Amino acid sequence: MNKTTKWKEQPFCWPKGYHSDAVHAGLRYRKLDLGWVLSDVAANAAGVYTTNKICAAPTLLTKQLVKKTQQLQAVVINSGFANACTGEQGVKDVYLEQQWVAEKLGISPELVGVASTGLIGTPLPMDKMQQGIAKLEKNQNDLITQAILTTDTQTKTCCLHIEIEGKPCTITGFAKGSGMIHPNMATMLAFVVTDCAIEAKTLQSLLSELTEQTFNQITVDGDTSTNDMVLLMANGLASHQPINEQSTDYPVIKQAYQFMLTELAKMIAQDGEGASKLIEVNVHGAKNVQEARLAAKAIVGSSLVKSAVFGADPNWGRILSSLGASQIHIDPTLIDVNINQTPIVEKGQAAHFSTDAMSEILKSAVIVIDVFLHIGKAHGQAWGCDLTYEYVNINASYAT
């Protein structure tokens, strides 16, 4: 921990008052597929959700719930079935999940959030769901980080230690996401829990602001899911004064959450279906932040750029083409582009570079594209991955 950040990363652990568990309920073949996260007390809650007009039943219910109560004490999550496009039965099934969890824990159903990810259009096998929920315990393991995965190849977690008013606090986050990643938001779920005391209104505004900079700036394949959800919970058991936007420690909290959400977003982008490389695009010197972010996302989302990165092809024209198509304010004669700090475009034309050397650079596991517009002071970032043959293989047979 240092004076500038006041937080540090640490091995995965749960904040004070949180419990978690996961089981194999039979929703997926031989994999953990059902789990929960619990707080000993009702926690202030905030959420952001898919913008897809077709919204899955659990996503819609949890969105309505958090908006109404601004609190959660438990979240139950399953993989394998999205419970999207399942009609009235899907809605009834979500209420059943709430009821079963609430009865088991002795809390109000209005304190139970529900999240699902998986195949769209197939009803949940509720007998297996009920049996699975009955098996869940108040443990403190990390099995939930595995149970929420679908086509992901690895878990995505981050844990921070932070001090507020001299009292130790923990912020723990975990996420899933690999395909259908094109926020507003992606096929992605993310959950961040803390024992910090943060006012509900502040928690929601913080999440909404930071989502624009993080999860909404990643793209894998240009598809937006029916089930996207990011939830924050803050149970206050660290026992410091509740934080709002006027609090002295608010900048510390904001900085920690920004790091947390950025790391989770980058993990999702790097684990895109079939991906072999993480692509980060930084747009500098834009007219405003909105245009900088729009341009960065346009470049990282370009199938031609993604394919060129996969093939280690230094085809810089694709970068400029996708930049121009974003319709932001630019002067083509001022644009510079670097790839992993090596100039490839200067003043809108080819820089002097070795094609062979640039191809070697493009074989790196992380590709950073810096675009300098030189017309303003705003900066924007976006993350994605390369487009590989394996992406097609995965998605050509997902349902089977």
GROMACS .gro file of C-alpha atoms in nm:
model
  400
    1MET     CA    1   0.000   0.000   0.000
    2ASN     CA    2   0.134   0.346  -0.083
    3LYS     CA    3   0.033   0.705  -0.019
    4THR     CA    4  -0.096   0.765  -0.370
    5THR     CA    5  -0.331   0.467  -0.394
    6LYS     CA    6  -0.401   0.372  -0.030
    7TRP     CA    7  -0.492   0.022  -0.149
    8LYS     CA    8  -0.312  -0.290  -0.263
    9GLU     CA    9  -0.398  -0.612  -0.441
   10GLN     CA   10  -0.414  -0.928  -0.234
   11PRO     CA   11  -0.502  -1.295  -0.283
   12PHE     CA   12  -0.870  -1.371  -0.329
   13CYS     CA   13  -1.070  -1.353  -0.006
   14TRP     CA   14  -1.417  -1.247   0.103
   15PRO     CA   15  -1.476  -0.920   0.288
   16LYS     CA   16  -1.611  -0.926   0.642
   17GLY     CA   17  -1.960  -1.072   0.664
   18TYR     CA   18  -1.971  -1.240   0.321
   19HIS     CA   19  -2.010  -1.608   0.239
   20SER     CA   20  -2.020  -1.803  -0.083
   21ASP     CA   21  -2.058  -2.153  -0.219
   22ALA     CA   22  -2.125  -2.339  -0.544
   23VAL     CA   23  -2.238  -2.687  -0.643
   24HIS     CA   24  -2.294  -2.905  -0.946
   25ALA     CA   25  -2.673  -2.899  -0.977
   26GLY     CA   26  -2.683  -3.088  -1.306
   27LEU     CA   27  -2.744  -2.786  -1.526
   28ARG     CA   28  -2.416  -2.855  -1.705
   29TYR     CA   29  -2.219  -3.170  -1.763
   30ARG     CA   30  -1.982  -3.237  -1.474
   31LYS     CA   31  -1.926  -2.869  -1.396
   32LEU     CA   32  -2.009  -2.638  -1.110
   33ASP     CA   33  -2.316  -2.452  -1.231
   34LEU     CA   34  -2.501  -2.298  -0.937
   35GLY     CA   35  -2.381  -2.077  -0.655
   36TRP     CA   36  -2.453  -1.783  -0.433
   37VAL     CA   37  -2.295  -1.489  -0.254
   38LEU     CA   38  -2.439  -1.391   0.084
   39SER     CA   39  -2.398  -1.110   0.334
   40ASP     CA   40  -2.467  -1.148   0.705
   41VAL     CA   41  -2.666  -0.826   0.687
   42ALA     CA   42  -2.856  -0.646   0.413
   43ALA     CA   43  -2.605  -0.458   0.199
   44ASN     CA   44  -2.650  -0.140  -0.001
   45ALA     CA   45  -2.664  -0.243  -0.365
   46ALA     CA   46  -2.620  -0.093  -0.710
   47GLY     CA   47  -2.648  -0.240  -1.057
   48VAL     CA   48  -2.610  -0.181  -1.428
   49TYR     CA   49  -2.772  -0.410  -1.683
   50THR     CA   50  -2.799  -0.503  -2.048
   51THR     CA   51  -2.937  -0.250  -2.294
   52ASN     CA   52  -3.066  -0.532  -2.514
   53LYS     CA   53  -3.441  -0.485  -2.569
   54ILE     CA   54  -3.479  -0.858  -2.508
   55CYS     CA   55  -3.393  -0.878  -2.140
   56ALA     CA   56  -3.374  -1.210  -1.955
   57ALA     CA   57  -3.617  -1.266  -1.668
   58PRO     CA   58  -3.354  -1.276  -1.390
   59THR     CA   59  -3.188  -0.961  -1.521
   60LEU     CA   60  -3.516  -0.772  -1.540
   61LEU     CA   61  -3.628  -0.882  -1.193
   62THR     CA   62  -3.297  -0.796  -1.028
   63LYS     CA   63  -3.293  -0.458  -1.202
   64GLN     CA   64  -3.640  -0.377  -1.068
   65LEU     CA   65  -3.551  -0.508  -0.724
   66VAL     CA   66  -3.232  -0.304  -0.680
   67LYS     CA   67  -3.402   0.009  -0.811
   68LYS     CA   68  -3.681  -0.035  -0.555
   69THR     CA   69  -3.493  -0.143  -0.242
   70GLN     CA   70  -3.131  -0.037  -0.307
   71GLN     CA   71  -3.036  -0.340  -0.098
   72LEU     CA   72  -2.942  -0.704  -0.141
   73GLN     CA   73  -2.839  -0.973   0.102
   74ALA     CA   74  -2.796  -1.263  -0.139
   75VAL     CA   75  -2.740  -1.323  -0.509
   76VAL     CA   76  -2.796  -1.667  -0.662
   77ILE     CA   77  -2.627  -1.733  -0.995
   78ASN     CA   78  -2.649  -2.020  -1.242
   79SER     CA   79  -2.470  -2.105  -1.565
   80GLY     CA   80  -2.587  -2.329  -1.846
   81PHE     CA   81  -2.928  -2.168  -1.896
   82ALA     CA   82  -2.988  -1.796  -1.954
   83ASN     CA   83  -3.361  -1.808  -1.872
   84ALA     CA   84  -3.411  -1.561  -2.158
   85CYS     CA   85  -3.697  -1.583  -2.410
   86THR     CA   86  -3.875  -1.830  -2.182
   87GLY     CA   87  -4.203  -1.640  -2.143
   88GLU     CA   88  -4.414  -1.625  -1.829
   89GLN     CA   89  -4.265  -1.952  -1.708
   90GLY     CA   90  -3.922  -1.791  -1.697
   91VAL     CA   91  -4.053  -1.510  -1.477
   92LYS     CA   92  -4.226  -1.755  -1.243
   93ASP     CA   93  -3.905  -1.955  -1.219
   94VAL     CA   94  -3.709  -1.649  -1.106
   95TYR     CA   95  -3.961  -1.584  -0.829
   96LEU     CA   96  -3.928  -1.948  -0.723
   97GLU     CA   97  -3.550  -1.912  -0.701
   98GLN     CA   98  -3.593  -1.603  -0.485
   99GLN     CA   99  -3.839  -1.782  -0.261
  100TRP     CA  100  -3.622  -2.091  -0.213
  101VAL     CA  101  -3.314  -1.886  -0.125
  102ALA     CA  102  -3.510  -1.655   0.106
  103GLU     CA  103  -3.667  -1.946   0.293
  104LYS     CA  104  -3.331  -2.119   0.334
  105LEU     CA  105  -3.169  -1.804   0.473
  106GLY     CA  106  -3.467  -1.667   0.666
  107ILE     CA  107  -3.468  -1.334   0.481
  108SER     CA  108  -3.711  -1.142   0.262
  109PRO     CA  109  -3.731  -1.249  -0.105
  110GLU     CA  110  -3.684  -0.880  -0.188
  111LEU     CA  111  -3.325  -0.911  -0.067
  112VAL     CA  112  -3.242  -1.189  -0.316
  113GLY     CA  113  -3.096  -1.103  -0.655
  114VAL     CA  114  -3.090  -1.358  -0.938
  115ALA     CA  115  -2.848  -1.387  -1.231
  116SER     CA  116  -2.822  -1.644  -1.509
  117THR     CA  117  -2.596  -1.709  -1.806
  118GLY     CA  118  -2.600  -1.973  -2.075
  119LEU     CA  119  -2.819  -2.095  -2.357
  120ILE     CA  120  -3.108  -1.867  -2.459
  121GLY     CA  121  -3.459  -2.004  -2.507
  122THR     CA  122  -3.450  -2.315  -2.290
  123PRO     CA  123  -3.645  -2.318  -1.960
  124LEU     CA  124  -3.456  -2.378  -1.638
  125PRO     CA  125  -3.478  -2.735  -1.502
  126MET     CA  126  -3.639  -2.622  -1.178
  127ASP     CA  127  -3.619  -2.957  -1.003
  128LYS     CA  128  -3.242  -2.944  -1.036
  129MET     CA  129  -3.237  -2.578  -0.935
  130GLN     CA  130  -3.432  -2.652  -0.617
  131GLN     CA  131  -3.210  -2.946  -0.526
  132GLY     CA  132  -2.899  -2.740  -0.598
  133ILE     CA  133  -3.008  -2.446  -0.383
  134ALA     CA  134  -3.079  -2.689  -0.099
  135LYS     CA  135  -2.714  -2.803  -0.115
  136LEU     CA  136  -2.560  -2.455  -0.096
  137GLU     CA  137  -2.391  -2.365   0.232
  138LYS     CA  138  -2.255  -2.055   0.406
  139ASN     CA  139  -1.896  -2.123   0.310
  140GLN     CA  140  -1.616  -1.886   0.218
  141ASN     CA  141  -1.470  -2.071  -0.077
  142ASP     CA  142  -1.413  -1.932  -0.426
  143LEU     CA  143  -1.614  -2.197  -0.614
  144ILE     CA  144  -1.866  -1.938  -0.733
  145THR     CA  145  -1.593  -1.787  -0.953
  146GLN     CA  146  -1.588  -2.117  -1.145
  147ALA     CA  147  -1.962  -2.188  -1.140
  148ILE     CA  148  -2.054  -1.876  -1.336
  149LEU     CA  149  -1.828  -1.955  -1.633
  150THR     CA  150  -1.960  -2.066  -1.974
  151THR     CA  151  -1.713  -2.059  -2.265
  152ASP     CA  152  -1.458  -1.880  -2.046
  153THR     CA  153  -1.120  -2.048  -2.020
  154GLN     CA  154  -1.032  -1.904  -1.679
  155THR     CA  155  -1.177  -1.741  -1.371
  156LYS     CA  156  -1.166  -1.362  -1.345
  157THR     CA  157  -1.109  -1.224  -0.996
  158CYS     CA  158  -0.960  -0.924  -0.821
  159CYS     CA  159  -0.924  -0.846  -0.452
  160LEU     CA  160  -0.811  -0.521  -0.293
  161HIS     CA  161  -0.721  -0.422   0.062
  162ILE     CA  162  -0.804  -0.062   0.146
  163GLU     CA  163  -0.805   0.153   0.458
  164ILE     CA  164  -1.085   0.394   0.542
  165GLU     CA  165  -1.051   0.604   0.858
  166GLY     CA  166  -0.764   0.374   0.952
  167LYS     CA  167  -0.989   0.068   0.941
  168PRO     CA  168  -0.908  -0.226   0.711
  169CYS     CA  169  -1.159  -0.297   0.435
  170THR     CA  170  -1.173  -0.544   0.148
  171ILE     CA  171  -1.319  -0.511  -0.200
  172THR     CA  172  -1.358  -0.840  -0.387
  173GLY     CA  173  -1.476  -0.883  -0.744
  174PHE     CA  174  -1.533  -1.171  -0.982
  175ALA     CA  175  -1.670  -1.186  -1.333
  176LYS     CA  176  -1.744  -1.402  -1.633
  177GLY     CA  177  -1.752  -1.319  -2.000
  178SER     CA  178  -1.602  -1.455  -2.317
  179GLY     CA  179  -1.842  -1.416  -2.608
  180MET     CA  180  -2.131  -1.181  -2.694
  181ILE     CA  181  -1.909  -0.906  -2.558
  182HIS     CA  182  -2.009  -0.565  -2.692
  183PRO     CA  183  -2.147  -0.350  -2.417
  184ASN     CA  184  -2.348  -0.178  -2.319
  185MET     CA  185  -2.236  -0.454  -2.167
  186ALA     CA  186  -2.149  -0.801  -2.290
  187THR     CA  187  -2.249  -1.164  -2.217
  188MET     CA  188  -2.093  -1.077  -1.895
  189LEU     CA  189  -2.169  -1.093  -1.529
  190ALA     CA  190  -1.966  -0.915  -1.265
  191PHE     CA  191  -2.011  -0.896  -0.890
  192VAL     CA  192  -1.813  -0.675  -0.654
  193VAL     CA  193  -1.869  -0.695  -0.279
  194THR     CA  194  -1.716  -0.496   0.004
  195ASP     CA  195  -1.740  -0.444   0.378
  196CYS     CA  196  -1.697  -0.070   0.322
  197ALA     CA  197  -1.991   0.150   0.420
  198ILE     CA  198  -2.104   0.337   0.108
  199GLU     CA  199  -2.436   0.515   0.074
  200ALA     CA  200  -2.664   0.347  -0.181
  201LYS     CA  201  -2.704   0.655  -0.399
  202THR     CA  202  -2.329   0.706  -0.408
  203LEU     CA  203  -2.271   0.339  -0.490
  204GLN     CA  204  -2.508   0.360  -0.788
  205SER     CA  205  -2.361   0.681  -0.928
  206LEU     CA  206  -2.010   0.542  -0.884
  207LEU     CA  207  -2.097   0.222  -1.071
  208SER     CA  208  -2.279   0.403  -1.350
  209GLU     CA  209  -1.986   0.638  -1.406
  210LEU     CA  210  -1.715   0.373  -1.394
  211THR     CA  211  -1.905   0.127  -1.613
  212GLU     CA  212  -1.884   0.378  -1.898
  213GLN     CA  213  -1.504   0.376  -1.867
  214THR     CA  214  -1.459   0.003  -1.816
  215PHE     CA  215  -1.716  -0.264  -1.903
  216ASN     CA  216  -1.876  -0.049  -2.171
  217GLN     CA  217  -1.537  -0.011  -2.338
  218ILE     CA  218  -1.474  -0.379  -2.410
  219THR     CA  219  -1.578  -0.569  -2.719
  220VAL     CA  220  -1.514  -0.922  -2.843
  221ASP     CA  221  -1.764  -0.988  -3.119
  222GLY     CA  222  -2.008  -0.698  -3.144
  223ASP     CA  223  -2.302  -0.887  -2.989
  224THR     CA  224  -2.490  -0.763  -2.683
  225SER     CA  225  -2.635  -1.025  -2.448
  226THR     CA  226  -2.979  -1.055  -2.289
  227ASN     CA  227  -2.832  -1.122  -1.944
  228ASP     CA  228  -2.562  -0.863  -1.877
  229MET     CA  229  -2.537  -0.750  -1.519
  230VAL     CA  230  -2.289  -0.583  -1.286
  231LEU     CA  231  -2.384  -0.573  -0.918
  232LEU     CA  232  -2.211  -0.398  -0.629
  233MET     CA  233  -2.283  -0.476  -0.263
  234ALA     CA  234  -2.153  -0.281   0.038
  235ASN     CA  235  -2.253  -0.418   0.379
  236GLY     CA  236  -2.075  -0.162   0.598
  237LEU     CA  237  -1.931  -0.416   0.842
  238ALA     CA  238  -1.592  -0.244   0.833
  239SER     CA  239  -1.767  -0.001   1.072
  240HIS     CA  240  -1.648   0.335   0.944
  241GLN     CA  241  -1.868   0.634   0.868
  242PRO     CA  242  -2.080   0.584   0.553
  243ILE     CA  243  -1.912   0.733   0.247
  244ASN     CA  244  -2.080   0.968   0.004
  245GLU     CA  245  -1.942   1.185  -0.275
  246GLN     CA  246  -1.855   1.463  -0.030
  247SER     CA  247  -1.656   1.235   0.202
  248THR     CA  248  -1.280   1.284   0.236
  249ASP     CA  249  -1.222   0.918   0.150
  250TYR     CA  250  -1.449   0.913  -0.156
  251PRO     CA  251  -1.157   0.963  -0.401
  252VAL     CA  252  -0.984   0.663  -0.243
  253ILE     CA  253  -1.292   0.446  -0.286
  254LYS     CA  254  -1.344   0.565  -0.642
  255GLN     CA  255  -0.984   0.496  -0.738
  256ALA     CA  256  -1.002   0.144  -0.594
  257TYR     CA  257  -1.326   0.064  -0.776
  258GLN     CA  258  -1.189   0.207  -1.100
  259PHE     CA  259  -0.888  -0.022  -1.076
  260MET     CA  260  -1.109  -0.319  -0.986
  261LEU     CA  261  -1.356  -0.274  -1.272
  262THR     CA  262  -1.081  -0.201  -1.523
  263GLU     CA  263  -0.896  -0.519  -1.430
  264LEU     CA  264  -1.211  -0.731  -1.456
  265ALA     CA  265  -1.299  -0.572  -1.791
  266LYS     CA  266  -0.952  -0.642  -1.930
  267MET     CA  267  -0.969  -1.002  -1.810
  268ILE     CA  268  -1.296  -1.047  -1.998
  269ALA     CA  269  -1.151  -0.895  -2.315
  270GLN     CA  270  -0.837  -1.106  -2.295
  271ASP     CA  271  -1.043  -1.423  -2.249
  272GLY     CA  272  -1.263  -1.357  -2.552
  273GLU     CA  273  -1.375  -1.675  -2.724
  274GLY     CA  274  -1.081  -1.822  -2.912
  275ALA     CA  275  -0.866  -1.520  -2.832
  276SER     CA  276  -0.489  -1.537  -2.838
  277LYS     CA  277  -0.412  -1.169  -2.773
  278LEU     CA  278  -0.545  -0.878  -2.570
  279ILE     CA  279  -0.583  -0.556  -2.768
  280GLU     CA  280  -0.581  -0.221  -2.588
  281VAL     CA  281  -0.657   0.095  -2.783
  282ASN     CA  282  -0.579   0.439  -2.642
  283VAL     CA  283  -0.704   0.746  -2.826
  284HIS     CA  284  -0.524   1.065  -2.724
  285GLY     CA  285  -0.593   1.426  -2.809
  286ALA     CA  286  -0.960   1.391  -2.901
  287LYS     CA  287  -1.214   1.675  -2.896
  288ASN     CA  288  -1.390   1.525  -2.591
  289VAL     CA  289  -1.398   1.209  -2.382
  290GLN     CA  290  -1.708   1.072  -2.554
  291GLU     CA  291  -1.542   1.090  -2.894
  292ALA     CA  292  -1.219   0.943  -2.760
  293ARG     CA  293  -1.403   0.643  -2.617
  294LEU     CA  294  -1.614   0.602  -2.930
  295ALA     CA  295  -1.307   0.599  -3.152
  296ALA     CA  296  -1.116   0.357  -2.929
  297LYS     CA  297  -1.408   0.117  -2.926
  298ALA     CA  298  -1.455   0.145  -3.303
  299ILE     CA  299  -1.094   0.046  -3.363
  300VAL     CA  300  -1.082  -0.241  -3.115
  301GLY     CA  301  -1.418  -0.368  -3.243
  302SER     CA  302  -1.319  -0.374  -3.609
  303SER     CA  303  -1.315  -0.730  -3.742
  304LEU     CA  304  -1.045  -0.628  -3.989
  305VAL     CA  305  -0.824  -0.483  -3.716
  306LYS     CA  306  -0.882  -0.788  -3.498
  307SER     CA  307  -0.798  -1.022  -3.787
  308ALA     CA  308  -0.482  -0.826  -3.869
  309VAL     CA  309  -0.368  -0.853  -3.508
  310PHE     CA  310  -0.434  -1.228  -3.512
  311GLY     CA  311  -0.228  -1.265  -3.830
  312ALA     CA  312   0.048  -1.030  -3.706
  313ASP     CA  313  -0.017  -0.820  -4.017
  314PRO     CA  314   0.090  -0.453  -3.975
  315ASN     CA  315  -0.199  -0.328  -4.189
  316TRP     CA  316  -0.229   0.017  -4.033
  317GLY     CA  317  -0.482   0.127  -4.294
  318ARG     CA  318  -0.745  -0.077  -4.112
  319ILE     CA  319  -0.685   0.125  -3.796
  320LEU     CA  320  -0.732   0.455  -3.977
  321SER     CA  321  -1.032   0.325  -4.169
  322SER     CA  322  -1.215   0.220  -3.853
  323LEU     CA  323  -1.118   0.549  -3.688
  324GLY     CA  324  -1.264   0.748  -3.975
  325ALA     CA  325  -1.581   0.539  -3.978
  326SER     CA  326  -1.645   0.633  -3.614
  327GLN     CA  327  -1.746   0.980  -3.739
  328ILE     CA  328  -1.557   1.167  -3.468
  329HIS     CA  329  -1.376   1.495  -3.530
  330ILE     CA  330  -1.035   1.428  -3.687
  331ASP     CA  331  -0.779   1.589  -3.914
  332PRO     CA  332  -0.629   1.303  -4.119
  333THR     CA  333  -0.305   1.496  -4.168
  334LEU     CA  334  -0.235   1.512  -3.794
  335ILE     CA  335  -0.287   1.149  -3.694
  336ASP     CA  336  -0.002   0.945  -3.544
  337VAL     CA  337  -0.031   0.577  -3.450
  338ASN     CA  338   0.203   0.361  -3.242
  339ILE     CA  339   0.180  -0.014  -3.187
  340ASN     CA  340   0.350  -0.124  -2.866
  341GLN     CA  341   0.527   0.214  -2.863
  342THR     CA  342   0.663   0.173  -3.217
  343PRO     CA  343   0.548   0.436  -3.471
  344ILE     CA  344   0.352   0.294  -3.763
  345VAL     CA  345   0.168   0.609  -3.880
  346GLU     CA  346   0.298   0.966  -3.877
  347LYS     CA  347   0.082   1.260  -3.983
  348GLY     CA  348  -0.168   1.028  -4.146
  349GLN     CA  349   0.085   0.839  -4.358
  350ALA     CA  350   0.308   0.537  -4.320
  351ALA     CA  351   0.594   0.585  -4.079
  352HIS     CA  352   0.936   0.442  -4.154
  353PHE     CA  353   0.923   0.095  -4.002
  354SER     CA  354   1.034  -0.256  -4.082
  355THR     CA  355   0.741  -0.475  -4.181
  356ASP     CA  356   0.919  -0.782  -4.044
  357ALA     CA  357   0.998  -0.610  -3.715
  358MET     CA  358   0.640  -0.486  -3.680
  359SER     CA  359   0.509  -0.836  -3.751
  360GLU     CA  360   0.723  -0.966  -3.466
  361ILE     CA  361   0.580  -0.697  -3.238
  362LEU     CA  362   0.228  -0.804  -3.336
  363LYS     CA  363   0.302  -1.157  -3.215
  364SER     CA  364   0.303  -1.028  -2.857
  365ALA     CA  365   0.032  -1.146  -2.618
  366VAL     CA  366  -0.073  -0.786  -2.548
  367ILE     CA  367  -0.107  -0.536  -2.831
  368VAL     CA  368  -0.135  -0.168  -2.735
  369ILE     CA  369  -0.245   0.068  -3.012
  370ASP     CA  370  -0.196   0.437  -2.934
  371VAL     CA  371  -0.373   0.682  -3.164
  372PHE     CA  372  -0.280   1.051  -3.137
  373LEU     CA  373  -0.535   1.287  -3.293
  374HIS     CA  374  -0.371   1.617  -3.191
  375ILE     CA  375  -0.694   1.818  -3.198
  376GLY     CA  376  -0.792   1.824  -2.828
  377LYS     CA  377  -0.696   1.702  -2.483
  378ALA     CA  378  -0.938   1.413  -2.420
  379HIS     CA  379  -0.836   1.050  -2.381
  380GLY     CA  380  -1.032   0.727  -2.417
  381GLN     CA  381  -0.954   0.357  -2.381
  382ALA     CA  382  -1.109   0.035  -2.505
  383TRP     CA  383  -1.016  -0.331  -2.488
  384GLY     CA  384  -1.080  -0.632  -2.704
  385CYS     CA  385  -0.909  -0.935  -2.851
  386ASP     CA  386  -0.802  -1.078  -3.183
  387LEU     CA  387  -1.040  -1.271  -3.408
  388THR     CA  388  -0.927  -1.630  -3.455
  389TYR     CA  389  -1.040  -1.947  -3.627
  390GLU     CA  390  -1.127  -2.087  -3.285
  391TYR     CA  391  -1.394  -1.820  -3.231
  392VAL     CA  392  -1.588  -1.960  -3.526
  393ASN     CA  393  -1.539  -2.318  -3.406
  394ILE     CA  394  -1.675  -2.235  -3.060
  395ASN     CA  395  -1.980  -2.047  -3.182
  396ALA     CA  396  -2.066  -2.282  -3.467
  397SER     CA  397  -2.143  -2.555  -3.214
  398TYR     CA  398  -2.233  -2.370  -2.891
  399ALA     CA  399  -2.586  -2.511  -2.856
  400THR     CA  400  -2.478  -2.865  -2.930
   0.00000   0.00000   0.00000
